[in-house]
Protein backbone atom coordinates (compact mmCIF):
# COMPACT_ATOMS: atom_id res chain seq x y z
CA UNK A 1 0.00 0.00 0.00
CA UNK A 2 3.02 2.32 0.33
CA UNK A 3 3.84 1.88 -3.37
CA UNK A 4 3.57 4.89 -5.63
CA UNK A 5 4.29 6.12 -9.13
CA UNK A 6 4.69 9.57 -10.63
CA UNK A 7 3.73 10.96 -14.03
CA UNK A 8 5.31 14.27 -14.99
CA UNK A 9 4.44 16.09 -18.21
CA UNK A 10 6.96 18.46 -19.81
CA UNK A 11 6.63 20.96 -22.66
CA UNK A 12 9.22 22.05 -25.19
CA UNK A 13 9.38 25.79 -25.78
CA UNK A 14 11.04 28.19 -28.17
CA UNK A 15 13.84 29.83 -26.13
CA UNK A 16 12.96 33.35 -27.31
CA UNK A 17 9.16 33.40 -27.46
CA UNK A 18 8.43 30.60 -24.93
CA UNK A 19 5.79 29.31 -27.34
CA UNK A 20 5.43 25.49 -27.53
CA UNK A 21 7.57 23.69 -30.12
CA UNK A 22 6.56 20.32 -31.58
CA UNK A 23 9.66 18.45 -30.44
CA UNK A 24 7.91 15.66 -28.55
CA UNK A 25 8.24 12.97 -31.20
CA UNK A 26 11.92 13.66 -31.78
CA UNK A 27 12.85 13.56 -28.09
CA UNK A 28 10.66 10.52 -27.50
CA UNK A 29 12.51 8.64 -30.23
CA UNK A 30 15.87 9.49 -28.68
CA UNK A 31 14.99 8.74 -25.05
CA UNK A 32 13.05 5.57 -25.79
CA UNK A 33 16.18 4.24 -27.52
CA UNK A 34 18.09 4.53 -24.24
CA UNK A 35 17.72 1.46 -21.97
CA UNK A 36 17.33 3.48 -18.77
CA UNK A 37 14.43 5.55 -20.18
CA UNK A 38 12.84 3.16 -22.68
CA UNK A 39 9.99 1.95 -20.47
CA UNK A 40 9.17 5.25 -18.76
CA UNK A 41 9.16 7.71 -21.68
CA UNK A 42 5.79 8.35 -23.34
CA UNK A 43 4.23 10.59 -25.97
CA UNK A 44 1.51 12.92 -24.71
CA UNK A 45 -1.60 14.65 -26.06
CA UNK A 46 0.28 17.67 -27.38
CA UNK A 47 3.03 17.32 -29.98
CA UNK A 48 5.07 19.72 -27.84
CA UNK A 49 4.97 17.39 -24.83
CA UNK A 50 6.66 14.34 -23.42
CA UNK A 51 5.82 12.36 -20.28
CA UNK A 52 7.86 10.56 -17.68
CA UNK A 53 5.65 7.76 -16.32
CA UNK A 54 7.85 6.36 -13.60
CA UNK A 55 8.42 2.86 -12.35
CA UNK A 56 6.68 1.74 -9.16
CA UNK A 57 8.49 2.96 -6.06
CA UNK A 58 8.54 2.07 -2.38
CA UNK A 59 11.05 4.71 -1.26
CA UNK A 60 11.25 8.45 -1.93
CA UNK A 61 15.01 8.27 -2.48
CA UNK A 62 14.44 6.03 -5.50
CA UNK A 63 11.85 8.43 -6.85
CA UNK A 64 14.25 11.34 -6.38
CA UNK A 65 16.94 9.58 -8.39
CA UNK A 66 14.55 8.71 -11.21
CA UNK A 67 12.91 12.13 -11.43
CA UNK A 68 16.08 14.16 -11.41
CA UNK A 69 17.74 11.78 -13.84
CA UNK A 70 14.91 12.02 -16.33
CA UNK A 71 14.76 15.80 -16.04
CA UNK A 72 18.45 16.09 -16.82
CA UNK A 73 18.12 13.70 -19.76
CA UNK A 74 15.20 15.51 -21.34
CA UNK A 75 16.86 18.90 -20.77
CA UNK A 76 19.99 17.65 -22.55
CA UNK A 77 17.92 16.47 -25.51
CA UNK A 78 16.11 19.81 -25.69
CA UNK A 79 19.41 21.70 -25.65
CA UNK A 80 20.70 19.65 -28.57
CA UNK A 81 17.62 20.71 -30.53
CA UNK A 82 18.05 24.38 -29.64
CA UNK A 83 14.87 24.52 -27.52
CA UNK A 84 14.16 24.47 -23.80
CA UNK A 85 11.98 22.09 -21.82
CA UNK A 86 9.83 23.35 -18.97
CA UNK A 87 7.76 21.88 -16.18
CA UNK A 88 4.86 24.29 -15.85
CA UNK A 89 1.09 23.93 -15.84
CA UNK A 90 0.68 26.22 -18.85
CA UNK A 91 3.26 27.55 -21.32
CA UNK A 92 3.94 31.28 -20.91
CA UNK A 93 2.72 31.90 -24.45
CA UNK A 94 0.74 29.77 -26.87
CA UNK A 95 -0.19 29.07 -30.45
CA UNK A 96 -3.79 29.69 -31.58
CA UNK A 97 -4.37 25.93 -31.85
CA UNK A 98 -1.85 23.30 -30.69
CA UNK A 99 -0.47 20.45 -32.75
CA UNK A 100 -1.82 17.14 -31.45
CA UNK A 101 0.09 13.85 -31.34
CA UNK A 102 -1.16 11.75 -34.23
CA UNK A 103 -2.93 8.82 -32.61
CA UNK A 104 -6.49 7.71 -33.34
CA UNK A 105 -7.61 8.29 -29.75
CA UNK A 106 -6.18 11.80 -29.49
CA UNK A 107 -7.62 12.79 -32.87
CA UNK A 108 -11.01 11.47 -31.75
CA UNK A 109 -10.85 13.68 -28.67
CA UNK A 110 -10.08 16.69 -30.86
CA UNK A 111 -13.05 15.94 -33.11
CA UNK A 112 -15.28 15.55 -30.08
CA UNK A 113 -14.17 18.64 -28.14
CA UNK A 114 -13.43 21.00 -31.07
CA UNK A 115 -12.43 24.51 -29.95
CA UNK A 116 -11.98 23.47 -26.32
CA UNK A 117 -8.69 21.95 -27.49
CA UNK A 118 -7.39 25.39 -28.52
CA UNK A 119 -6.84 26.24 -24.86
CA UNK A 120 -5.96 22.74 -23.68
CA UNK A 121 -2.24 23.50 -23.72
CA UNK A 122 -1.67 22.27 -20.18
CA UNK A 123 0.70 19.97 -18.30
CA UNK A 124 0.03 18.19 -15.03
CA UNK A 125 1.56 16.08 -12.31
CA UNK A 126 -0.28 12.82 -11.63
CA UNK A 127 0.56 10.76 -8.54
CA UNK A 128 -0.55 7.12 -8.30
CA UNK A 129 -0.71 5.52 -4.86
CA UNK A 130 -1.33 1.81 -4.39
CA UNK A 131 -4.61 0.73 -2.78
CA UNK A 132 -5.75 -2.73 -1.65
CA UNK A 133 -9.09 -2.50 -3.52
CA UNK A 134 -11.39 -0.16 -5.42
CA UNK A 135 -13.58 -0.07 -2.31
CA UNK A 136 -10.64 1.30 -0.35
CA UNK A 137 -9.95 3.74 -3.18
CA UNK A 138 -13.45 5.19 -2.95
CA UNK A 139 -12.93 5.71 0.79
CA UNK A 140 -9.78 7.70 0.06
CA UNK A 141 -11.49 9.65 -2.73
CA UNK A 142 -14.33 10.66 -0.43
CA UNK A 143 -11.93 11.58 2.37
CA UNK A 144 -9.62 13.74 0.24
CA UNK A 145 -12.36 15.86 -1.38
CA UNK A 146 -12.26 18.59 1.32
CA UNK A 147 -8.46 18.84 1.01
CA UNK A 148 -8.31 19.30 -2.77
CA UNK A 149 -8.36 23.13 -2.50
CA UNK A 150 -5.20 22.98 -0.37
CA UNK A 151 -3.52 20.64 -2.87
CA UNK A 152 -4.48 23.09 -5.63
CA UNK A 153 -2.91 25.99 -3.74
CA UNK A 154 0.31 24.12 -2.90
CA UNK A 155 0.80 22.92 -6.47
CA UNK A 156 -0.13 26.10 -8.35
CA UNK A 157 2.36 26.67 -11.17
CA UNK A 158 0.56 28.22 -14.15
CA UNK A 159 0.20 31.99 -13.73
CA UNK A 160 0.99 32.98 -17.34
CA UNK A 161 -1.09 32.53 -20.49
CA UNK A 162 -0.84 34.06 -23.96
CA UNK A 163 2.12 36.16 -22.81
CA UNK A 164 0.21 37.77 -19.95
CA UNK A 165 -0.08 37.38 -16.20
CA UNK A 166 -3.56 35.91 -15.64
CA UNK A 167 -3.78 37.07 -12.04
CA UNK A 168 -4.40 33.42 -11.18
CA UNK A 169 -1.80 31.11 -9.71
CA UNK A 170 -3.21 28.02 -11.44
CA UNK A 171 -4.71 29.02 -14.78
CA UNK A 172 -4.56 25.34 -15.75
CA UNK A 173 -7.21 24.64 -13.11
CA UNK A 174 -9.46 27.27 -14.69
CA UNK A 175 -8.92 25.94 -18.22
CA UNK A 176 -9.79 22.38 -17.19
CA UNK A 177 -13.23 23.54 -16.01
CA UNK A 178 -14.34 23.35 -19.66
CA UNK A 179 -14.29 19.56 -19.63
CA UNK A 180 -17.31 17.47 -18.74
CA UNK A 181 -15.67 16.09 -15.61
CA UNK A 182 -13.20 18.34 -13.81
CA UNK A 183 -12.39 19.67 -10.40
CA UNK A 184 -13.71 17.95 -7.30
CA UNK A 185 -15.44 14.60 -7.88
CA UNK A 186 -18.76 13.91 -6.20
CA UNK A 187 -18.97 11.68 -3.15
CA UNK A 188 -19.68 8.01 -3.85
CA UNK A 189 -21.45 5.37 -1.78
CA UNK A 190 -19.00 2.61 -2.67
CA UNK A 191 -16.99 1.19 -5.56
CA UNK A 192 -20.07 -0.15 -7.31
CA UNK A 193 -21.62 3.32 -7.19
CA UNK A 194 -18.41 4.84 -8.58
CA UNK A 195 -18.18 2.34 -11.47
CA UNK A 196 -21.86 2.64 -12.32
CA UNK A 197 -21.81 6.43 -12.42
CA UNK A 198 -18.67 6.83 -14.51
CA UNK A 199 -19.95 4.22 -16.98
CA UNK A 200 -23.07 6.34 -17.53
CA UNK A 201 -20.87 9.26 -18.62
CA UNK A 202 -19.47 7.42 -21.64
CA UNK A 203 -20.42 9.08 -24.90
CA UNK A 204 -21.85 12.16 -23.18
CA UNK A 205 -20.25 15.61 -23.28
CA UNK A 206 -16.99 14.47 -24.84
CA UNK A 207 -16.34 11.49 -22.57
CA UNK A 208 -15.00 9.27 -25.33
CA UNK A 209 -13.61 6.76 -22.81
CA UNK A 210 -12.90 6.48 -19.10
CA UNK A 211 -9.45 7.98 -19.62
CA UNK A 212 -11.17 11.34 -20.19
CA UNK A 213 -12.56 11.37 -16.65
CA UNK A 214 -10.77 14.56 -15.61
CA UNK A 215 -11.56 14.86 -11.90
CA UNK A 216 -8.76 16.03 -9.61
CA UNK A 217 -8.70 12.55 -8.10
CA UNK A 218 -10.00 9.31 -9.58
CA UNK A 219 -9.52 5.56 -9.48
CA UNK A 220 -7.22 4.18 -12.15
CA UNK A 221 -8.89 1.89 -14.67
CA UNK A 222 -5.74 -0.10 -15.45
CA UNK A 223 -3.73 -0.03 -12.22
CA UNK A 224 -4.57 -0.87 -8.58
CA UNK A 225 -4.13 2.78 -7.59
CA UNK A 226 -5.87 5.99 -6.75
CA UNK A 227 -4.64 8.78 -9.00
CA UNK A 228 -4.19 12.34 -7.76
CA UNK A 229 -4.46 14.64 -10.80
CA UNK A 230 -4.98 17.95 -9.04
CA UNK A 231 -1.46 19.36 -9.39
CA UNK A 232 0.02 21.52 -12.10
CA UNK A 233 3.31 20.23 -13.48
CA UNK A 234 5.86 21.32 -10.90
CA UNK A 235 8.73 23.70 -11.48
CA UNK A 236 11.28 21.43 -9.80
CA UNK A 237 11.57 17.84 -8.65
CA UNK A 238 11.60 18.85 -4.99
CA UNK A 239 8.05 20.18 -5.27
CA UNK A 240 6.93 17.03 -7.08
CA UNK A 241 8.32 14.84 -4.30
CA UNK A 242 6.63 16.92 -1.60
CA UNK A 243 3.23 16.60 -3.24
CA UNK A 244 3.85 12.89 -3.74
CA UNK A 245 4.72 12.46 -0.06
CA UNK A 246 1.49 14.20 0.97
CA UNK A 247 -0.58 12.06 -1.40
CA UNK A 248 0.68 8.72 -0.15
CA UNK A 249 0.60 9.82 3.50
CA UNK A 250 -3.02 10.86 3.04
CA UNK A 251 -3.89 7.47 1.55
CA UNK A 252 -2.30 5.73 4.53
CA UNK A 253 -4.05 8.11 6.93
CA UNK A 254 -7.47 7.55 5.36
CA UNK A 255 -7.19 3.78 5.21
CA UNK A 256 -5.78 3.58 8.72
CA UNK A 257 -8.88 5.08 10.33
CA UNK A 258 -10.80 2.65 12.58
CA UNK A 259 -13.84 2.89 10.31
CA UNK A 260 -12.42 4.31 7.10
CA UNK A 261 -15.65 4.16 5.12
CA UNK A 262 -17.73 5.88 7.79
CA UNK A 263 -15.06 8.54 8.37
CA UNK A 264 -14.76 9.30 4.67
CA UNK A 265 -18.53 9.44 4.20
CA UNK A 266 -18.84 11.82 7.15
CA UNK A 267 -16.13 14.12 5.79
CA UNK A 268 -17.80 14.29 2.38
CA UNK A 269 -21.27 14.84 3.80
CA UNK A 270 -20.09 17.94 5.64
CA UNK A 271 -18.50 19.41 2.49
CA UNK A 272 -21.09 19.95 -0.28
CA UNK A 273 -19.90 20.02 -3.87
CA UNK A 274 -20.77 23.67 -4.45
CA UNK A 275 -18.60 24.73 -1.51
CA UNK A 276 -15.63 22.68 -2.67
CA UNK A 277 -16.07 23.88 -6.25
CA UNK A 278 -15.87 27.49 -5.11
CA UNK A 279 -12.93 26.70 -2.82
CA UNK A 280 -11.00 25.12 -5.70
CA UNK A 281 -11.35 28.23 -7.85
CA UNK A 282 -10.40 30.37 -4.87
CA UNK A 283 -7.16 28.38 -4.57
CA UNK A 284 -6.57 28.52 -8.32
CA UNK A 285 -6.81 32.29 -8.08
CA UNK A 286 -4.74 33.01 -4.98
CA UNK A 287 -2.51 29.95 -4.51
CA UNK A 288 -0.72 30.07 -1.16
CA UNK A 289 -0.58 33.87 -1.17
CA UNK A 290 -3.70 34.48 0.89
CA UNK A 291 -6.30 32.21 2.43
CA UNK A 292 -7.39 28.72 1.47
CA UNK A 293 -10.34 26.60 2.48
CA UNK A 294 -9.43 24.73 5.67
CA UNK A 295 -11.58 21.60 6.30
CA UNK A 296 -10.54 21.55 9.95
CA UNK A 297 -12.03 25.01 10.45
CA UNK A 298 -14.84 24.82 7.90
CA UNK A 299 -13.93 28.04 6.13
CA UNK A 300 -11.11 30.21 4.82
CA UNK A 301 -7.91 30.40 6.84
CA UNK A 302 -4.35 31.64 6.20
CA UNK A 303 -2.84 29.25 3.68
CA UNK A 304 0.42 28.41 5.40
CA UNK A 305 -1.28 27.77 8.73
CA UNK A 306 -3.67 25.37 7.00
CA UNK A 307 -0.74 23.54 5.42
CA UNK A 308 1.04 23.20 8.76
CA UNK A 309 -2.10 21.71 10.33
CA UNK A 310 -2.43 19.30 7.41
CA UNK A 311 1.16 18.10 7.81
CA UNK A 312 0.64 17.68 11.58
CA UNK A 313 -2.45 15.60 10.86
CA UNK A 314 -0.40 13.35 8.58
CA UNK A 315 2.69 13.28 10.81
CA UNK A 316 2.33 9.65 12.00
CA UNK A 317 2.04 8.40 8.42
CA UNK A 318 4.83 10.66 7.13
CA UNK A 319 7.12 9.40 9.89
CA UNK A 320 6.24 5.76 9.22
CA UNK A 321 6.88 6.18 5.49
CA UNK A 322 10.16 8.00 6.09
CA UNK A 323 8.98 11.27 4.52
CA UNK A 324 8.47 13.54 7.53
CA UNK A 325 11.74 15.49 7.26
CA UNK A 326 11.15 15.94 3.54
CA UNK A 327 7.70 17.39 4.30
CA UNK A 328 8.91 19.68 7.07
CA UNK A 329 11.68 21.06 4.89
CA UNK A 330 9.26 21.56 2.00
CA UNK A 331 6.87 23.54 4.19
CA UNK A 332 9.71 25.92 5.03
CA UNK A 333 10.84 26.18 1.41
CA UNK A 334 7.30 26.93 0.30
CA UNK A 335 7.02 29.71 2.87
CA UNK A 336 10.36 31.25 1.87
CA UNK A 337 10.40 30.77 -1.91
CA UNK A 338 6.69 30.47 -2.71
CA UNK A 339 4.95 28.16 -5.13
CA UNK A 340 6.04 27.67 -8.71
CA UNK A 341 3.44 30.27 -9.68
CA UNK A 342 4.90 32.84 -7.29
CA UNK A 343 8.41 32.19 -8.61
CA UNK A 344 7.32 32.42 -12.25
CA UNK A 345 5.42 35.65 -11.64
CA UNK A 346 8.37 37.21 -9.82
CA UNK A 347 10.77 36.25 -12.62
CA UNK A 348 8.43 37.58 -15.31
CA UNK A 349 7.98 40.89 -13.52
CA UNK A 350 11.69 41.17 -12.83
CA UNK A 351 13.03 40.50 -16.29
CA UNK A 352 10.31 39.42 -18.72
CA UNK A 353 10.81 36.38 -20.94
CA UNK A 354 14.63 36.17 -20.53
CA UNK A 355 14.39 35.96 -16.75
CA UNK A 356 11.51 33.53 -16.96
CA UNK A 357 13.46 31.35 -19.40
CA UNK A 358 16.35 31.28 -16.94
CA UNK A 359 14.05 30.14 -14.13
CA UNK A 360 12.39 27.42 -16.21
CA UNK A 361 15.72 26.12 -17.49
CA UNK A 362 17.53 26.17 -14.15
CA UNK A 363 14.64 24.41 -12.42
CA UNK A 364 14.88 21.38 -14.71
CA UNK A 365 18.38 20.32 -13.67
CA UNK A 366 19.60 22.02 -10.48
CA UNK A 367 22.42 20.63 -8.29
CA UNK A 368 20.14 18.47 -6.16
CA UNK A 369 22.26 15.87 -4.43
CA UNK A 370 23.79 17.87 -1.57
CA UNK A 371 20.47 19.52 -0.76
CA UNK A 372 18.64 16.18 -0.89
CA UNK A 373 21.12 14.54 1.49
CA UNK A 374 20.77 17.41 3.96
CA UNK A 375 17.00 17.38 3.76
CA UNK A 376 16.51 13.63 4.19
CA UNK A 377 19.01 13.56 7.06
CA UNK A 378 16.75 15.94 8.94
CA UNK A 379 19.51 18.46 9.75
CA UNK A 380 17.78 21.45 8.18
CA UNK A 381 15.07 21.76 10.82
CA UNK A 382 16.68 19.72 13.57
PDB file of C-alpha atoms in Angstrom, residues 11 19 21 39 51 53 80-81 101 128 140 142 170 181 194 275 286 312 317 323 342 351 374 380:
ATOM      1  CA  UNK A  11       6.631  20.955 -22.657  1.00  0.00           C
ATOM      2  CA  UNK A  19       5.792  29.308 -27.341  1.00  0.00           C
ATOM      3  CA  UNK A  21       7.566  23.693 -30.118  1.00  0.00           C
ATOM      4  CA  UNK A  39       9.993   1.949 -20.469  1.00  0.00           C
ATOM      5  CA  UNK A  51       5.821  12.362 -20.284  1.00  0.00           C
ATOM      6  CA  UNK A  53       5.646   7.762 -16.319  1.00  0.00           C
ATOM      7  CA  UNK A  80      20.702  19.648 -28.568  1.00  0.00           C
ATOM      8  CA  UNK A  81      17.615  20.707 -30.533  1.00  0.00           C
ATOM      9  CA  UNK A 101       0.087  13.854 -31.335  1.00  0.00           C
ATOM     10  CA  UNK A 128      -0.546   7.115  -8.297  1.00  0.00           C
ATOM     11  CA  UNK A 140      -9.778   7.705   0.063  1.00  0.00           C
ATOM     12  CA  UNK A 142     -14.329  10.661  -0.428  1.00  0.00           C
ATOM     13  CA  UNK A 170      -3.213  28.022 -11.442  1.00  0.00           C
ATOM     14  CA  UNK A 181     -15.670  16.088 -15.611  1.00  0.00           C
ATOM     15  CA  UNK A 194     -18.409   4.836  -8.584  1.00  0.00           C
ATOM     16  CA  UNK A 275     -18.595  24.730  -1.507  1.00  0.00           C
ATOM     17  CA  UNK A 286      -4.744  33.006  -4.975  1.00  0.00           C
ATOM     18  CA  UNK A 312       0.643  17.683  11.576  1.00  0.00           C
ATOM     19  CA  UNK A 317       2.044   8.401   8.416  1.00  0.00           C
ATOM     20  CA  UNK A 323       8.978  11.266   4.525  1.00  0.00           C
ATOM     21  CA  UNK A 342       4.898  32.837  -7.294  1.00  0.00           C
ATOM     22  CA  UNK A 351      13.033  40.500 -16.293  1.00  0.00           C
ATOM     23  CA  UNK A 374      20.773  17.406   3.964  1.00  0.00           C
ATOM     24  CA  UNK A 380      17.780  21.448   8.176  1.00  0.00           C
TER      25      UNK A 380
END
